[in-house]
mmCIF file of C-alpha atoms in Angstrom:
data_model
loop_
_atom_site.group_PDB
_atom_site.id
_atom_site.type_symbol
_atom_site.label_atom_id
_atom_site.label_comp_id
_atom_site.label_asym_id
_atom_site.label_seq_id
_atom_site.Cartn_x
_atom_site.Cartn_y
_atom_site.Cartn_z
ATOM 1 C CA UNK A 1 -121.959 -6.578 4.532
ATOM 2 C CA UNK A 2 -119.579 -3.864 3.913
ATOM 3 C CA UNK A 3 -122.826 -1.381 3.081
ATOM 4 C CA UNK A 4 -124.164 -2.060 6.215
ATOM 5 C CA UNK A 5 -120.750 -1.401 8.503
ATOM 6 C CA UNK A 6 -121.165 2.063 6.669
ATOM 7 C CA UNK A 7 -124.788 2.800 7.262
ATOM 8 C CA UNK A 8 -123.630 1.735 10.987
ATOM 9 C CA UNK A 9 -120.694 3.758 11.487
ATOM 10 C CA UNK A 10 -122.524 6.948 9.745
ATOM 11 C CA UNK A 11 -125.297 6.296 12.058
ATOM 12 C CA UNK A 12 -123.155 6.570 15.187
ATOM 13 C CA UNK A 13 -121.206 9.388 13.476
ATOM 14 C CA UNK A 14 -124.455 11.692 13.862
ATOM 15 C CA UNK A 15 -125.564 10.580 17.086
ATOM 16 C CA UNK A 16 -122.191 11.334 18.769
ATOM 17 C CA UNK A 17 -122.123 15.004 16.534
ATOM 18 C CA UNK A 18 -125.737 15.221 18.247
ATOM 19 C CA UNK A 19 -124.454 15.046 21.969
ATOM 20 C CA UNK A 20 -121.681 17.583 21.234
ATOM 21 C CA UNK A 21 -123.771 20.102 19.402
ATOM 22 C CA UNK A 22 -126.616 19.897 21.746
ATOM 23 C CA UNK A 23 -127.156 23.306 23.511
ATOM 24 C CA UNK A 24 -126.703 22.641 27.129
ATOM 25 C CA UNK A 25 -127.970 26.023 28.416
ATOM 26 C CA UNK A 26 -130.816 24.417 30.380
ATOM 27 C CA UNK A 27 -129.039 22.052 32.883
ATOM 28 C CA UNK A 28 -129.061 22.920 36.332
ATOM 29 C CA UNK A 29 -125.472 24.616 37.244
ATOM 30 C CA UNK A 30 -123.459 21.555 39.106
ATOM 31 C CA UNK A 31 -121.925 23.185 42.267
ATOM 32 C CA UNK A 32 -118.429 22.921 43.173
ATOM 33 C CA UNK A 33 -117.674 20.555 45.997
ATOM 34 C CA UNK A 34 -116.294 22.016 49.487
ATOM 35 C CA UNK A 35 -113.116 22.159 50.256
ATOM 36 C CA UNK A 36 -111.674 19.962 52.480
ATOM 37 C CA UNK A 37 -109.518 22.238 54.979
ATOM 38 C CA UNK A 38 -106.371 19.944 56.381
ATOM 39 C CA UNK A 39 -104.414 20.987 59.164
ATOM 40 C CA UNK A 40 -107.037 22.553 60.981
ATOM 41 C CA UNK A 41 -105.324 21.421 64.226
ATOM 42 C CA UNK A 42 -103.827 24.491 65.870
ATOM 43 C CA UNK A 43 -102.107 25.016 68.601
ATOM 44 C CA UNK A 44 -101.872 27.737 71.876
ATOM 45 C CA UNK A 45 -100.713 30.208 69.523
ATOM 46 C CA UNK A 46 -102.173 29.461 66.414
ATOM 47 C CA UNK A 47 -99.565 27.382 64.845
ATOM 48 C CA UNK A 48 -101.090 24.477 62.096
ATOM 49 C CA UNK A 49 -99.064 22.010 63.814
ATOM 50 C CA UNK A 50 -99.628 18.809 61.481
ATOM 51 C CA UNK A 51 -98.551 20.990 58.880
ATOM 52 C CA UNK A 52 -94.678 21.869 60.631
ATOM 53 C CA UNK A 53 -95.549 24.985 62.333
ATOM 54 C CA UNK A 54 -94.116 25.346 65.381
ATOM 55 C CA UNK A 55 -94.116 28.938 67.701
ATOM 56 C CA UNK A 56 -91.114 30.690 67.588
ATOM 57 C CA UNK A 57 -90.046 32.826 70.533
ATOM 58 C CA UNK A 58 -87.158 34.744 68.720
ATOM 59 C CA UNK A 59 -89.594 35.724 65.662
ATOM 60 C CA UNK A 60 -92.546 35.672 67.393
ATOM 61 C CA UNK A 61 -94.684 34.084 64.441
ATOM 62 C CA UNK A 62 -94.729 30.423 63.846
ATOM 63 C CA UNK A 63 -92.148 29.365 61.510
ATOM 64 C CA UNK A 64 -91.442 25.434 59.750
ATOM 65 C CA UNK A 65 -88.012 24.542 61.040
ATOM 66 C CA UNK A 66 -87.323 22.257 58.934
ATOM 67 C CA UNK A 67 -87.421 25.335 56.384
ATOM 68 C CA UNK A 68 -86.279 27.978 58.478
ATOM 69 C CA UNK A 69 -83.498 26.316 60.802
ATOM 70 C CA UNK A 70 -79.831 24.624 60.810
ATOM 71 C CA UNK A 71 -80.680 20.402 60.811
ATOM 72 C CA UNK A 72 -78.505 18.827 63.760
ATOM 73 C CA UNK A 73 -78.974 14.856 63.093
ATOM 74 C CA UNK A 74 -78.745 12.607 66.623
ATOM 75 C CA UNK A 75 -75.305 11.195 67.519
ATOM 76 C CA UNK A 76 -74.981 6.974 66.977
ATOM 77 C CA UNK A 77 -76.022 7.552 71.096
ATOM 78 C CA UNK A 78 -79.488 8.321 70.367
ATOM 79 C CA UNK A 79 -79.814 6.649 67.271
ATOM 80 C CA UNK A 80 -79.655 3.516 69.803
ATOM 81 C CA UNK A 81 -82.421 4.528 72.258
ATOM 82 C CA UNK A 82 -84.613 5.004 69.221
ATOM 83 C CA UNK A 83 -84.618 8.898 68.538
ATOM 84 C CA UNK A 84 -83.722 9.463 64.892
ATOM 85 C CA UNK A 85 -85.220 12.576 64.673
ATOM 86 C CA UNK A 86 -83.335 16.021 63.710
ATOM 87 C CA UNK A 87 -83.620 19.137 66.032
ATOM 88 C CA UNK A 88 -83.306 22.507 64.489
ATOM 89 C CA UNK A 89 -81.852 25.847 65.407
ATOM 90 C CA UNK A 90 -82.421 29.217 64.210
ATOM 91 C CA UNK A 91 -81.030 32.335 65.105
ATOM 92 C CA UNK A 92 -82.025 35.920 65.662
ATOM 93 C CA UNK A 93 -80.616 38.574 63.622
ATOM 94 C CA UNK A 94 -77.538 39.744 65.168
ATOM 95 C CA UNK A 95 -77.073 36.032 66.090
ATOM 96 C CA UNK A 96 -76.684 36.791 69.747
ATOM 97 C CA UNK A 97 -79.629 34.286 70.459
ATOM 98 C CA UNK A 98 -80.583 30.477 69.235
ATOM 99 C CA UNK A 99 -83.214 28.714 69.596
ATOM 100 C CA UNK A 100 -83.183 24.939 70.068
ATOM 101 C CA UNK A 101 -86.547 23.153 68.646
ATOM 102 C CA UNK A 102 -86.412 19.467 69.524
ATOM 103 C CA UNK A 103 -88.267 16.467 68.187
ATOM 104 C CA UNK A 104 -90.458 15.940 70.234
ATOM 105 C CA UNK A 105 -92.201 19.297 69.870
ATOM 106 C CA UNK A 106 -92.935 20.220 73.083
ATOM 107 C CA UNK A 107 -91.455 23.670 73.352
ATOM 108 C CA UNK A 108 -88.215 25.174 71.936
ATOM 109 C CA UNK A 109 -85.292 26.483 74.657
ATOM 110 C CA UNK A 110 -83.265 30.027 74.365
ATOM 111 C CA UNK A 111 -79.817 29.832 73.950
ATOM 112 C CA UNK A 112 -77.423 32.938 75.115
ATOM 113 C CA UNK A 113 -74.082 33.430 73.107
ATOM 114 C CA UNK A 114 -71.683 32.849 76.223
ATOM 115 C CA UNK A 115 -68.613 32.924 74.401
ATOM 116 C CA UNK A 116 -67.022 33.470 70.846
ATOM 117 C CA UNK A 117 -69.192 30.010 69.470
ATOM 118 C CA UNK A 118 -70.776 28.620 72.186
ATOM 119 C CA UNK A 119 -74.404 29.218 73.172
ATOM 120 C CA UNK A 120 -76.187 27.900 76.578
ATOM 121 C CA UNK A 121 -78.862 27.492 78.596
ATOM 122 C CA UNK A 122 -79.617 25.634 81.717
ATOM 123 C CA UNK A 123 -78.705 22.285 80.213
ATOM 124 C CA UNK A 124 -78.049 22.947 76.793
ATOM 125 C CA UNK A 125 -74.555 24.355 74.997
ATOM 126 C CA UNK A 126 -74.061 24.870 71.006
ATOM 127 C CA UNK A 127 -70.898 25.149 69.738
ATOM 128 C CA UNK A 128 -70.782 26.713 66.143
ATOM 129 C CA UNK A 129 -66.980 27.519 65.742
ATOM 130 C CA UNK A 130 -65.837 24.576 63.593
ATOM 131 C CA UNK A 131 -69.257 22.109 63.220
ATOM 132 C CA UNK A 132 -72.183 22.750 64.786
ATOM 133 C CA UNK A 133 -72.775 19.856 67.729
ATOM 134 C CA UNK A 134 -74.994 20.218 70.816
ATOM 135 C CA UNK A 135 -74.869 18.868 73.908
ATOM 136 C CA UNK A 136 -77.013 18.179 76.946
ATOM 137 C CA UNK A 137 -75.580 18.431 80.651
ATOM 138 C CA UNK A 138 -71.791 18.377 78.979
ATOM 139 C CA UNK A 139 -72.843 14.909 76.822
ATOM 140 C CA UNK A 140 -73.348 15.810 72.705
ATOM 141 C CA UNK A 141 -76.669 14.903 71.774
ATOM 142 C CA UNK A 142 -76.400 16.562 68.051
ATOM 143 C CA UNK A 143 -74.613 17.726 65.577
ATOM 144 C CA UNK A 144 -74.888 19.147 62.066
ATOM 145 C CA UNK A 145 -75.100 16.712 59.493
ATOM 146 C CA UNK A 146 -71.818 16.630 57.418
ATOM 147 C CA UNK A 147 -72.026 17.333 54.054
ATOM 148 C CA UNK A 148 -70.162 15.081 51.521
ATOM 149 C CA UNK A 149 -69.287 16.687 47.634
ATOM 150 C CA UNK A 150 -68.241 14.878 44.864
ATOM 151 C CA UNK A 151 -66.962 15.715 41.876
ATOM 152 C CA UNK A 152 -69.562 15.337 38.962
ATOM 153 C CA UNK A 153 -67.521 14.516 35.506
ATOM 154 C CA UNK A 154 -68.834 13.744 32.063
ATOM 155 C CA UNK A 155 -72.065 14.172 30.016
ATOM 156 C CA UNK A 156 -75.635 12.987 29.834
ATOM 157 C CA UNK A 157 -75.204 11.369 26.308
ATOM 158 C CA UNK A 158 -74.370 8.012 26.443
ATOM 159 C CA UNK A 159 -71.561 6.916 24.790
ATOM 160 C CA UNK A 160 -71.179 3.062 23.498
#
């Protein structure tokens, strides 16, 4: 029994050395698949929108907010109605001008610096001097989300 286990593993030793040294030179070449392009949804100005791109008027280029902006989180007001979404504003070089994106993505707003802190338009105000919280028509809609440290202490080894 135990000579034929050998004269059966030997046997599938050379067939599987057969596979691997076989020369392979003759197959047909296997092309590669196509790629699948996602985020082929752009919008007016060319901005891959299901990717985060959104058009911005200070830069002129689109831009991901979410990368490129200061979060403001909705206010417990909002979070009621349903909208717990972030808006986002950036800022042009000299910081003279923000601009407001808002969830719902339908086009951003131009904020003027008014006063030391405070930038406006029609209906919307930022104030920057202590937190950043924006308002609509004189009611706060947003503000920045507060950021909470904690003091890390100890080691990773575990100690019993």
């Amino acid at each position: 029994m135990k000579k034929l286990l050998m004269l059966l593993f030997a046997g599938l030793s050379f067939i599987s050395c057969e596979q691997m040294l076989k020369d392979r030179g003759g197959d047909a070449e296997v092309e590669p698949e196509k790629k699948v392009v996602l985020g082929n949804d752009k919008d007016a100005k060319g901005c891959v929108t299901s990717a985060g791109y959104r058009w911005s008027l200070l830069k002129k280029e689109c831009i991901r907010v979410f990368e490129d902006g200061y979060r403001l989180n909705p206010l417990n007001e909002l979070k009621e109605t349903g909208n717990s979404l972030s808006a986002f504003i950036i800022f042009n070089d000299d910081k003279s001008v923000a601009e407001l994106f808002l969830p719902d993505g339908s086009k951003s707003y131009l904020l003027s610096k008014k006063e030391d802190g405070i930038y406006k338009s029609d209906e919307w105000e930022l104030e920057v001097n202590k937190d950043y919280t924006l308002s609509k028509n004189g009611v706060a809609a947003y503000a920045g989300a507060l950021i909470e440290e904690h003091r890390v202490t100890g080691d990773d080894n575990e100690q019993s």
